[in-house]
Structure formats: structure tokens, C-alpha cells
Amino acid sequence: MMIYYITHATKDSSGTIVRLKASEVSPSASGLVMSKADMIRLLDPARRNTAKTYKDGRTADVRVIDGRYLRSDANDTKADNLGDLPPV
């Protein structure tokens, strides 16, 4: 089981997240750039991996919705939302 720390998210012209930068070591590691589809595959329940956004020391859990979307859990910190992370 791995925990992926998502630190960057790039959107296309319609505002859909298409690429992510994530590290499986720690939030401060260099990380890998991958497509949203690749992250969804990594978070398949059979693999038992999890993901968290990470920005400014704050985290939020990330879940797969309907096998097609990624969503960060709501909390009181806007900066750690997937859509508010800096681009890759």
C-alpha cells in the first residue's frame, strides 16, 4: 500500500484536471508527473493505495468518484483542494 502526495495539478482549457505531480515518498520529494487516468488506476481499491493533496503543510484525502473523477475531501482550507494546487 502506497500513499501518494499530490502537490501539483494542471487543468485543460475547460478546467478539467489532466495531469498531476505526485510523490510516493514524501510531499517534499521530486515526484512523478502523470495523467489523471494514471492516478485513478493507482487508486483502484484492489491496489489499496491512497492519495492526499499537499500544499503549505496542509493535506486533504483524495478519492475516485465514479471511476472517472478525482475529488479532494472538503475541509476549511482552500489551498489544499485539487483545483487550487499549482500547475505541473
Short mmCIF file of N, CA and C in Angstrom, two decimals:
data_model
loop_
_atom_site.label_atom_id
_atom_site.label_comp_id
_atom_site.label_asym_id
_atom_site.label_seq_id
_atom_site.Cartn_x
_atom_site.Cartn_y
_atom_site.Cartn_z
N MET A 1 0.84 -1.18 0.00
CA MET A 1 0.00 0.00 0.00
C MET A 1 0.89 1.24 0.00
N MET A 2 0.60 2.17 -0.89
CA MET A 2 1.36 3.41 -1.00
C MET A 2 0.45 4.60 -0.72
N ILE A 3 1.06 5.65 -0.20
CA ILE A 3 0.37 6.93 -0.07
C ILE A 3 1.02 7.88 -1.07
N TYR A 4 0.22 8.45 -1.94
CA TYR A 4 0.71 9.41 -2.93
C TYR A 4 0.36 10.81 -2.47
N TYR A 5 1.34 11.70 -2.45
CA TYR A 5 1.14 13.10 -2.09
C TYR A 5 1.08 13.92 -3.36
N ILE A 6 -0.08 14.46 -3.67
CA ILE A 6 -0.28 15.25 -4.88
C ILE A 6 0.03 16.70 -4.55
N THR A 7 1.01 17.26 -5.25
CA THR A 7 1.45 18.62 -4.97
C THR A 7 1.12 19.61 -6.09
N HIS A 8 0.82 19.11 -7.28
CA HIS A 8 0.53 19.96 -8.43
C HIS A 8 -0.59 19.33 -9.26
N ALA A 9 -1.37 20.19 -9.91
CA ALA A 9 -2.45 19.72 -10.79
C ALA A 9 -2.60 20.70 -11.94
N THR A 10 -2.56 20.20 -13.16
CA THR A 10 -2.71 21.04 -14.34
C THR A 10 -4.08 20.78 -14.95
N LYS A 11 -4.75 21.87 -15.34
CA LYS A 11 -6.08 21.78 -15.95
C LYS A 11 -5.98 22.09 -17.44
N ASP A 12 -6.93 21.55 -18.20
CA ASP A 12 -7.02 21.91 -19.61
C ASP A 12 -7.84 23.19 -19.76
N SER A 13 -8.12 23.61 -20.99
CA SER A 13 -8.82 24.87 -21.22
C SER A 13 -10.25 24.88 -20.68
N SER A 14 -10.83 23.71 -20.44
CA SER A 14 -12.19 23.65 -19.89
C SER A 14 -12.20 23.56 -18.36
N GLY A 15 -11.00 23.55 -17.75
CA GLY A 15 -10.92 23.49 -16.29
C GLY A 15 -10.86 22.09 -15.71
N THR A 16 -10.74 21.08 -16.56
CA THR A 16 -10.65 19.69 -16.12
C THR A 16 -9.20 19.35 -15.81
N ILE A 17 -8.97 18.74 -14.67
CA ILE A 17 -7.62 18.32 -14.31
C ILE A 17 -7.17 17.21 -15.26
N VAL A 18 -5.99 17.39 -15.85
CA VAL A 18 -5.49 16.41 -16.82
C VAL A 18 -4.16 15.79 -16.40
N ARG A 19 -3.34 16.52 -15.62
CA ARG A 19 -2.05 16.00 -15.16
C ARG A 19 -1.85 16.34 -13.70
N LEU A 20 -1.12 15.46 -13.04
CA LEU A 20 -0.82 15.63 -11.63
C LEU A 20 0.66 15.36 -11.39
N LYS A 21 1.18 15.97 -10.37
CA LYS A 21 2.53 15.63 -9.91
C LYS A 21 2.36 15.07 -8.51
N ALA A 22 2.87 13.87 -8.30
CA ALA A 22 2.70 13.20 -7.02
C ALA A 22 3.97 12.46 -6.64
N SER A 23 4.19 12.36 -5.34
CA SER A 23 5.33 11.63 -4.81
C SER A 23 4.82 10.52 -3.90
N GLU A 24 5.46 9.37 -3.97
CA GLU A 24 5.09 8.27 -3.08
C GLU A 24 6.01 8.20 -1.87
N VAL A 25 6.97 9.08 -1.79
CA VAL A 25 7.93 9.06 -0.68
C VAL A 25 7.53 10.05 0.39
N SER A 26 7.43 11.31 0.01
CA SER A 26 7.05 12.37 0.93
C SER A 26 6.61 13.57 0.10
N PRO A 27 5.90 14.50 0.70
CA PRO A 27 5.46 15.67 -0.07
C PRO A 27 6.62 16.49 -0.61
N SER A 28 7.78 16.43 0.02
CA SER A 28 8.91 17.24 -0.43
C SER A 28 9.77 16.55 -1.50
N ALA A 29 9.50 15.29 -1.80
CA ALA A 29 10.26 14.58 -2.84
C ALA A 29 9.91 15.13 -4.21
N SER A 30 10.75 14.88 -5.19
CA SER A 30 10.56 15.48 -6.52
C SER A 30 9.27 15.05 -7.20
N GLY A 31 8.86 13.82 -7.05
CA GLY A 31 7.59 13.35 -7.58
C GLY A 31 7.61 13.01 -9.06
N LEU A 32 6.53 12.40 -9.49
CA LEU A 32 6.34 11.99 -10.88
C LEU A 32 5.15 12.72 -11.47
N VAL A 33 5.25 13.11 -12.73
CA VAL A 33 4.12 13.70 -13.43
C VAL A 33 3.36 12.57 -14.10
N MET A 34 2.04 12.56 -13.93
CA MET A 34 1.21 11.50 -14.51
C MET A 34 -0.13 12.07 -14.93
N SER A 35 -0.81 11.34 -15.76
CA SER A 35 -2.15 11.76 -16.18
C SER A 35 -3.15 11.49 -15.05
N LYS A 36 -4.29 12.14 -15.15
CA LYS A 36 -5.36 11.88 -14.18
C LYS A 36 -5.77 10.41 -14.24
N ALA A 37 -5.84 9.85 -15.45
CA ALA A 37 -6.22 8.43 -15.60
C ALA A 37 -5.22 7.52 -14.90
N ASP A 38 -3.93 7.84 -14.97
CA ASP A 38 -2.93 7.04 -14.27
C ASP A 38 -3.13 7.08 -12.75
N MET A 39 -3.44 8.26 -12.22
CA MET A 39 -3.68 8.36 -10.78
C MET A 39 -4.93 7.57 -10.38
N ILE A 40 -5.95 7.64 -11.20
CA ILE A 40 -7.17 6.88 -10.91
C ILE A 40 -6.85 5.39 -10.87
N ARG A 41 -6.03 4.91 -11.81
CA ARG A 41 -5.64 3.49 -11.79
C ARG A 41 -4.85 3.14 -10.53
N LEU A 42 -3.96 4.03 -10.11
CA LEU A 42 -3.18 3.78 -8.89
C LEU A 42 -4.07 3.71 -7.65
N LEU A 43 -5.19 4.41 -7.68
CA LEU A 43 -6.09 4.43 -6.52
C LEU A 43 -7.18 3.38 -6.59
N ASP A 44 -7.07 2.46 -7.54
CA ASP A 44 -8.02 1.35 -7.63
C ASP A 44 -8.06 0.65 -6.28
N PRO A 45 -9.27 0.36 -5.75
CA PRO A 45 -9.37 -0.27 -4.43
C PRO A 45 -8.58 -1.57 -4.28
N ALA A 46 -8.43 -2.32 -5.36
CA ALA A 46 -7.68 -3.58 -5.29
C ALA A 46 -6.21 -3.34 -4.95
N ARG A 47 -5.70 -2.17 -5.30
CA ARG A 47 -4.29 -1.86 -5.02
C ARG A 47 -4.09 -1.32 -3.60
N ARG A 48 -5.16 -0.86 -2.99
CA ARG A 48 -5.14 -0.36 -1.61
C ARG A 48 -4.25 0.87 -1.43
N ASN A 49 -4.00 1.62 -2.50
CA ASN A 49 -3.24 2.86 -2.40
C ASN A 49 -4.16 3.99 -2.00
N THR A 50 -3.59 5.04 -1.43
CA THR A 50 -4.35 6.23 -1.10
C THR A 50 -3.60 7.46 -1.61
N ALA A 51 -4.29 8.58 -1.66
CA ALA A 51 -3.65 9.82 -2.09
C ALA A 51 -4.14 10.96 -1.21
N LYS A 52 -3.26 11.95 -1.09
CA LYS A 52 -3.57 13.17 -0.35
C LYS A 52 -3.02 14.34 -1.14
N THR A 53 -3.75 15.45 -1.12
CA THR A 53 -3.17 16.67 -1.66
C THR A 53 -2.21 17.18 -0.60
N TYR A 54 -1.27 18.01 -1.03
CA TYR A 54 -0.33 18.61 -0.08
C TYR A 54 0.05 20.00 -0.58
N LYS A 55 -0.18 20.99 0.28
CA LYS A 55 0.26 22.35 -0.01
C LYS A 55 0.40 23.11 1.30
N ASP A 56 1.54 23.76 1.48
CA ASP A 56 1.80 24.58 2.66
C ASP A 56 1.59 23.81 3.97
N GLY A 57 1.96 22.53 3.96
CA GLY A 57 1.84 21.73 5.17
C GLY A 57 0.45 21.20 5.45
N ARG A 58 -0.51 21.50 4.59
CA ARG A 58 -1.89 21.05 4.78
C ARG A 58 -2.18 19.90 3.81
N THR A 59 -3.01 18.97 4.23
CA THR A 59 -3.36 17.84 3.37
C THR A 59 -4.88 17.65 3.36
N ALA A 60 -5.33 16.96 2.34
CA ALA A 60 -6.73 16.53 2.23
C ALA A 60 -6.72 15.19 1.50
N ASP A 61 -7.56 14.28 1.95
CA ASP A 61 -7.67 12.98 1.28
C ASP A 61 -8.26 13.17 -0.11
N VAL A 62 -7.82 12.32 -1.04
CA VAL A 62 -8.31 12.36 -2.42
C VAL A 62 -9.01 11.03 -2.70
N ARG A 63 -10.17 11.12 -3.34
CA ARG A 63 -10.93 9.92 -3.67
C ARG A 63 -11.28 9.89 -5.15
N VAL A 64 -11.54 8.68 -5.64
CA VAL A 64 -12.01 8.50 -7.01
C VAL A 64 -13.54 8.45 -6.97
N ILE A 65 -14.16 9.22 -7.84
CA ILE A 65 -15.61 9.27 -7.92
C ILE A 65 -16.04 8.71 -9.28
N ASP A 66 -16.93 7.74 -9.25
CA ASP A 66 -17.47 7.12 -10.46
C ASP A 66 -16.39 6.59 -11.41
N GLY A 67 -15.22 6.27 -10.89
CA GLY A 67 -14.16 5.71 -11.71
C GLY A 67 -13.58 6.68 -12.73
N ARG A 68 -14.00 7.97 -12.68
CA ARG A 68 -13.56 8.93 -13.70
C ARG A 68 -13.05 10.25 -13.14
N TYR A 69 -13.37 10.55 -11.91
CA TYR A 69 -13.04 11.85 -11.36
C TYR A 69 -12.22 11.70 -10.08
N LEU A 70 -11.40 12.69 -9.80
CA LEU A 70 -10.68 12.76 -8.53
C LEU A 70 -11.27 13.92 -7.74
N ARG A 71 -11.46 13.71 -6.46
CA ARG A 71 -12.01 14.77 -5.61
C ARG A 71 -11.27 14.78 -4.29
N SER A 72 -10.85 15.97 -3.88
CA SER A 72 -10.25 16.11 -2.55
C SER A 72 -11.37 16.35 -1.55
N ASP A 73 -11.23 15.76 -0.37
CA ASP A 73 -12.24 15.91 0.67
C ASP A 73 -12.35 17.37 1.09
N ALA A 74 -13.55 17.78 1.36
CA ALA A 74 -13.79 19.15 1.78
C ALA A 74 -13.24 19.38 3.19
N ASN A 75 -12.63 20.54 3.37
CA ASN A 75 -12.19 20.97 4.69
C ASN A 75 -12.19 22.50 4.69
N ASP A 76 -11.65 23.09 5.72
CA ASP A 76 -11.70 24.55 5.82
C ASP A 76 -10.51 25.24 5.16
N THR A 77 -9.70 24.51 4.41
CA THR A 77 -8.51 25.07 3.77
C THR A 77 -8.63 24.96 2.26
N LYS A 78 -8.83 26.09 1.59
CA LYS A 78 -8.97 26.08 0.13
C LYS A 78 -7.67 25.70 -0.56
N ALA A 79 -6.53 26.04 0.00
CA ALA A 79 -5.23 25.84 -0.65
C ALA A 79 -4.93 24.38 -0.95
N ASP A 80 -5.51 23.43 -0.21
CA ASP A 80 -5.19 22.03 -0.45
C ASP A 80 -6.22 21.33 -1.33
N ASN A 81 -7.12 22.07 -1.96
CA ASN A 81 -8.05 21.48 -2.91
C ASN A 81 -7.31 21.14 -4.20
N LEU A 82 -7.69 20.05 -4.84
CA LEU A 82 -7.03 19.66 -6.09
C LEU A 82 -7.02 20.80 -7.10
N GLY A 83 -8.14 21.48 -7.25
CA GLY A 83 -8.25 22.54 -8.23
C GLY A 83 -7.45 23.79 -7.90
N ASP A 84 -6.97 23.91 -6.68
CA ASP A 84 -6.21 25.08 -6.27
C ASP A 84 -4.70 24.83 -6.15
N LEU A 85 -4.28 23.61 -6.48
CA LEU A 85 -2.85 23.31 -6.46
C LEU A 85 -2.17 23.99 -7.65
N PRO A 86 -0.89 24.32 -7.53
CA PRO A 86 -0.20 24.94 -8.67
C PRO A 86 -0.09 23.96 -9.84
N PRO A 87 0.02 24.48 -11.06
CA PRO A 87 0.15 23.59 -12.23
C PRO A 87 1.50 22.88 -12.24
N VAL A 88 1.52 21.76 -12.95
CA VAL A 88 2.74 20.97 -13.09
C VAL A 88 3.73 21.75 -13.92
#
